[in-house]
């Protein structure tokens, strides 16, 4: 995804949870982290930002006009996590370029 630094819009990631082959709706909201592609390792606790579910997507509003966060120009890895029963999966969900 490419986004202008002056734009405010949702970053969406398709994410589903299932138990016994049946889809379930997680009660807790998804969390996102945006790390520069030069960063190594997993995001730290303080890096996570709360998003929302818009089935089948996890989404978070980014940008200067009411976004959860504003990203400076650069390339970022998008991380996603959510509570799914006894599991808390953490995924690198792609990259975003802010210009």
mmCIF file with all atom_site columns, C-alpha atoms in Angstrom:
data_model
loop_
_atom_site.group_PDB
_atom_site.id
_atom_site.type_symbol
_atom_site.label_atom_id
_atom_site.label_alt_id
_atom_site.label_comp_id
_atom_site.label_asym_id
_atom_site.label_entity_id
_atom_site.label_seq_id
_atom_site.pdbx_PDB_ins_code
_atom_site.Cartn_x
_atom_site.Cartn_y
_atom_site.Cartn_z
_atom_site.occupancy
_atom_site.B_iso_or_equiv
_atom_site.pdbx_formal_charge
_atom_site.auth_seq_id
_atom_site.auth_comp_id
_atom_site.auth_asym_id
_atom_site.auth_atom_id
_atom_site.pdbx_PDB_model_num
ATOM 1  C CA . UNK A 1 1  ? 0.000   0.000   0.000  1.00 0.00 ? 1  UNK A CA 1
ATOM 2  C CA . UNK A 1 2  ? 1.195   3.511   -0.786 1.00 0.00 ? 2  UNK A CA 1
ATOM 3  C CA . UNK A 1 3  ? -0.200  6.477   1.126  1.00 0.00 ? 3  UNK A CA 1
ATOM 4  C CA . UNK A 1 4  ? 0.570   10.201  1.145  1.00 0.00 ? 4  UNK A CA 1
ATOM 5  C CA . UNK A 1 5  ? 1.838   11.562  4.476  1.00 0.00 ? 5  UNK A CA 1
ATOM 6  C CA . UNK A 1 6  ? -0.960  14.158  4.296  1.00 0.00 ? 6  UNK A CA 1
ATOM 7  C CA . UNK A 1 7  ? -3.705  11.541  3.758  1.00 0.00 ? 7  UNK A CA 1
ATOM 8  C CA . UNK A 1 8  ? -5.901  10.104  6.521  1.00 0.00 ? 8  UNK A CA 1
ATOM 9  C CA . UNK A 1 9  ? -7.211  6.654   5.650  1.00 0.00 ? 9  UNK A CA 1
ATOM 10 C CA . UNK A 1 10 ? -7.592  3.109   6.924  1.00 0.00 ? 10 UNK A CA 1
ATOM 11 C CA . UNK A 1 11 ? -4.834  0.547   6.648  1.00 0.00 ? 11 UNK A CA 1
ATOM 12 C CA . UNK A 1 12 ? -6.635  -2.810  6.265  1.00 0.00 ? 12 UNK A CA 1
ATOM 13 C CA . UNK A 1 13 ? -5.348  -6.332  6.774  1.00 0.00 ? 13 UNK A CA 1
ATOM 14 C CA . UNK A 1 14 ? -7.481  -9.413  6.109  1.00 0.00 ? 14 UNK A CA 1
ATOM 15 C CA . UNK A 1 15 ? -7.485  -11.484 9.305  1.00 0.00 ? 15 UNK A CA 1
ATOM 16 C CA . UNK A 1 16 ? -9.688  -14.360 10.420 1.00 0.00 ? 16 UNK A CA 1
ATOM 17 C CA . UNK A 1 17 ? -9.805  -16.619 13.472 1.00 0.00 ? 17 UNK A CA 1
ATOM 18 C CA . UNK A 1 18 ? -11.320 -20.056 13.632 1.00 0.00 ? 18 UNK A CA 1
ATOM 19 C CA . UNK A 1 19 ? -11.915 -22.761 16.218 1.00 0.00 ? 19 UNK A CA 1
ATOM 20 C CA . UNK A 1 20 ? -12.580 -26.306 15.069 1.00 0.00 ? 20 UNK A CA 1
ATOM 21 C CA . UNK A 1 21 ? -12.833 -25.046 11.486 1.00 0.00 ? 21 UNK A CA 1
ATOM 22 C CA . UNK A 1 22 ? -15.600 -22.535 12.294 1.00 0.00 ? 22 UNK A CA 1
ATOM 23 C CA . UNK A 1 23 ? -14.915 -18.794 12.135 1.00 0.00 ? 23 UNK A CA 1
ATOM 24 C CA . UNK A 1 24 ? -15.036 -16.906 15.429 1.00 0.00 ? 24 UNK A CA 1
ATOM 25 C CA . UNK A 1 25 ? -15.252 -13.186 16.135 1.00 0.00 ? 25 UNK A CA 1
ATOM 26 C CA . UNK A 1 26 ? -12.498 -12.052 18.498 1.00 0.00 ? 26 UNK A CA 1
ATOM 27 C CA . UNK A 1 27 ? -13.800 -9.960  21.389 1.00 0.00 ? 27 UNK A CA 1
ATOM 28 C CA . UNK A 1 28 ? -10.632 -7.874  21.743 1.00 0.00 ? 28 UNK A CA 1
ATOM 29 C CA . UNK A 1 29 ? -9.728  -5.319  19.083 1.00 0.00 ? 29 UNK A CA 1
ATOM 30 C CA . UNK A 1 30 ? -6.749  -5.950  16.811 1.00 0.00 ? 30 UNK A CA 1
ATOM 31 C CA . UNK A 1 31 ? -3.492  -4.139  17.431 1.00 0.00 ? 31 UNK A CA 1
ATOM 32 C CA . UNK A 1 32 ? -1.128  -2.763  14.794 1.00 0.00 ? 32 UNK A CA 1
ATOM 33 C CA . UNK A 1 33 ? 2.524   -1.756  14.860 1.00 0.00 ? 33 UNK A CA 1
ATOM 34 C CA . UNK A 1 34 ? 4.398   0.138   12.157 1.00 0.00 ? 34 UNK A CA 1
ATOM 35 C CA . UNK A 1 35 ? 8.179   -0.334  12.127 1.00 0.00 ? 35 UNK A CA 1
ATOM 36 C CA . UNK A 1 36 ? 10.668  1.092   9.644  1.00 0.00 ? 36 UNK A CA 1
ATOM 37 C CA . UNK A 1 37 ? 11.859  -1.683  7.338  1.00 0.00 ? 37 UNK A CA 1
ATOM 38 C CA . UNK A 1 38 ? 15.374  -1.104  8.704  1.00 0.00 ? 38 UNK A CA 1
ATOM 39 C CA . UNK A 1 39 ? 14.238  -2.185  12.210 1.00 0.00 ? 39 UNK A CA 1
ATOM 40 C CA . UNK A 1 40 ? 14.976  -5.717  13.381 1.00 0.00 ? 40 UNK A CA 1
ATOM 41 C CA . UNK A 1 41 ? 13.035  -7.892  15.786 1.00 0.00 ? 41 UNK A CA 1
ATOM 42 C CA . UNK A 1 42 ? 9.421   -7.840  16.854 1.00 0.00 ? 42 UNK A CA 1
ATOM 43 C CA . UNK A 1 43 ? 7.613   -4.680  17.964 1.00 0.00 ? 43 UNK A CA 1
ATOM 44 C CA . UNK A 1 44 ? 7.951   -3.686  21.623 1.00 0.00 ? 44 UNK A CA 1
ATOM 45 C CA . UNK A 1 45 ? 4.879   -3.429  23.866 1.00 0.00 ? 45 UNK A CA 1
ATOM 46 C CA . UNK A 1 46 ? 4.815   0.374   23.453 1.00 0.00 ? 46 UNK A CA 1
ATOM 47 C CA . UNK A 1 47 ? 4.732   0.051   19.622 1.00 0.00 ? 47 UNK A CA 1
ATOM 48 C CA . UNK A 1 48 ? 1.243   -1.493  19.483 1.00 0.00 ? 48 UNK A CA 1
ATOM 49 C CA . UNK A 1 49 ? -1.742  0.701   18.530 1.00 0.00 ? 49 UNK A CA 1
ATOM 50 C CA . UNK A 1 50 ? -5.401  -0.283  18.876 1.00 0.00 ? 50 UNK A CA 1
ATOM 51 C CA . UNK A 1 51 ? -7.383  -0.766  15.681 1.00 0.00 ? 51 UNK A CA 1
ATOM 52 C CA . UNK A 1 52 ? -10.845 -2.182  15.036 1.00 0.00 ? 52 UNK A CA 1
ATOM 53 C CA . UNK A 1 53 ? -12.576 -5.044  13.280 1.00 0.00 ? 53 UNK A CA 1
ATOM 54 C CA . UNK A 1 54 ? -14.463 -4.490  10.023 1.00 0.00 ? 54 UNK A CA 1
ATOM 55 C CA . UNK A 1 55 ? -14.922 -8.152  9.126  1.00 0.00 ? 55 UNK A CA 1
ATOM 56 C CA . UNK A 1 56 ? -13.013 -9.757  7.494  1.00 0.00 ? 56 UNK A CA 1
ATOM 57 C CA . UNK A 1 57 ? -10.498 -6.974  7.997  1.00 0.00 ? 57 UNK A CA 1
ATOM 58 C CA . UNK A 1 58 ? -8.565  -5.558  10.889 1.00 0.00 ? 58 UNK A CA 1
ATOM 59 C CA . UNK A 1 59 ? -8.170  -1.853  10.248 1.00 0.00 ? 59 UNK A CA 1
ATOM 60 C CA . UNK A 1 60 ? -6.603  1.233   11.767 1.00 0.00 ? 60 UNK A CA 1
ATOM 61 C CA . UNK A 1 61 ? -6.985  4.872   10.776 1.00 0.00 ? 61 UNK A CA 1
ATOM 62 C CA . UNK A 1 62 ? -3.640  6.556   10.081 1.00 0.00 ? 62 UNK A CA 1
ATOM 63 C CA . UNK A 1 63 ? -2.949  10.151  9.147  1.00 0.00 ? 63 UNK A CA 1
ATOM 64 C CA . UNK A 1 64 ? -2.883  13.696  10.445 1.00 0.00 ? 64 UNK A CA 1
ATOM 65 C CA . UNK A 1 65 ? -6.662  14.293  10.533 1.00 0.00 ? 65 UNK A CA 1
ATOM 66 C CA . UNK A 1 66 ? -7.895  12.113  13.391 1.00 0.00 ? 66 UNK A CA 1
ATOM 67 C CA . UNK A 1 67 ? -5.747  9.060   12.753 1.00 0.00 ? 67 UNK A CA 1
ATOM 68 C CA . UNK A 1 68 ? -4.559  6.833   15.577 1.00 0.00 ? 68 UNK A CA 1
ATOM 69 C CA . UNK A 1 69 ? -1.030  7.663   14.429 1.00 0.00 ? 69 UNK A CA 1
ATOM 70 C CA . UNK A 1 70 ? 0.676   9.774   11.784 1.00 0.00 ? 70 UNK A CA 1
ATOM 71 C CA . UNK A 1 71 ? 3.518   8.198   9.823  1.00 0.00 ? 71 UNK A CA 1
ATOM 72 C CA . UNK A 1 72 ? 6.450   10.178  8.462  1.00 0.00 ? 72 UNK A CA 1
ATOM 73 C CA . UNK A 1 73 ? 7.545   9.489   4.875  1.00 0.00 ? 73 UNK A CA 1
ATOM 74 C CA . UNK A 1 74 ? 9.365   6.161   4.594  1.00 0.00 ? 74 UNK A CA 1
ATOM 75 C CA . UNK A 1 75 ? 8.757   2.437   4.263  1.00 0.00 ? 75 UNK A CA 1
ATOM 76 C CA . UNK A 1 76 ? 7.240   0.508   7.168  1.00 0.00 ? 76 UNK A CA 1
ATOM 77 C CA . UNK A 1 77 ? 6.521   -3.102  8.052  1.00 0.00 ? 77 UNK A CA 1
ATOM 78 C CA . UNK A 1 78 ? 2.922   -3.525  9.189  1.00 0.00 ? 78 UNK A CA 1
ATOM 79 C CA . UNK A 1 79 ? 2.468   -5.885  12.148 1.00 0.00 ? 79 UNK A CA 1
ATOM 80 C CA . UNK A 1 80 ? -0.832  -7.273  13.419 1.00 0.00 ? 80 UNK A CA 1
ATOM 81 C CA . UNK A 1 81 ? -1.798  -9.094  16.597 1.00 0.00 ? 81 UNK A CA 1
ATOM 82 C CA . UNK A 1 82 ? -5.051  -10.016 18.342 1.00 0.00 ? 82 UNK A CA 1
ATOM 83 C CA . UNK A 1 83 ? -6.279  -12.224 21.155 1.00 0.00 ? 83 UNK A CA 1
ATOM 84 C CA . UNK A 1 84 ? -7.851  -15.430 19.813 1.00 0.00 ? 84 UNK A CA 1
ATOM 85 C CA . UNK A 1 85 ? -8.849  -17.636 22.717 1.00 0.00 ? 85 UNK A CA 1
ATOM 86 C CA . UNK A 1 86 ? -5.684  -19.044 24.278 1.00 0.00 ? 86 UNK A CA 1
ATOM 87 C CA . UNK A 1 87 ? -3.576  -17.773 21.370 1.00 0.00 ? 87 UNK A CA 1
ATOM 88 C CA . UNK A 1 88 ? -2.180  -14.352 20.563 1.00 0.00 ? 88 UNK A CA 1
ATOM 89 C CA . UNK A 1 89 ? -0.867  -14.565 16.998 1.00 0.00 ? 89 UNK A CA 1
ATOM 90 C CA . UNK A 1 90 ? 1.626   -11.933 15.841 1.00 0.00 ? 90 UNK A CA 1
ATOM 91 C CA . UNK A 1 91 ? 2.086   -11.467 12.094 1.00 0.00 ? 91 UNK A CA 1
ATOM 92 C CA . UNK A 1 92 ? 4.084   -9.295  9.759  1.00 0.00 ? 92 UNK A CA 1
ATOM 93 C CA . UNK A 1 93 ? 1.273   -8.297  7.449  1.00 0.00 ? 93 UNK A CA 1
ATOM 94 C CA . UNK A 1 94 ? 3.162   -6.556  4.653  1.00 0.00 ? 94 UNK A CA 1
ATOM 95 C CA . UNK A 1 95 ? 4.630   -3.130  4.063  1.00 0.00 ? 95 UNK A CA 1
ATOM 96 C CA . UNK A 1 96 ? 3.348   0.380   3.597  1.00 0.00 ? 96 UNK A CA 1
ATOM 97 C CA . UNK A 1 97 ? 5.151   3.204   1.823  1.00 0.00 ? 97 UNK A CA 1
ATOM 98 C CA . UNK A 1 98 ? 4.424   6.723   3.006  1.00 0.00 ? 98 UNK A CA 1
ATOM 99 C CA . UNK A 1 99 ? 5.423   9.448   0.547  1.00 0.00 ? 99 UNK A CA 1
#
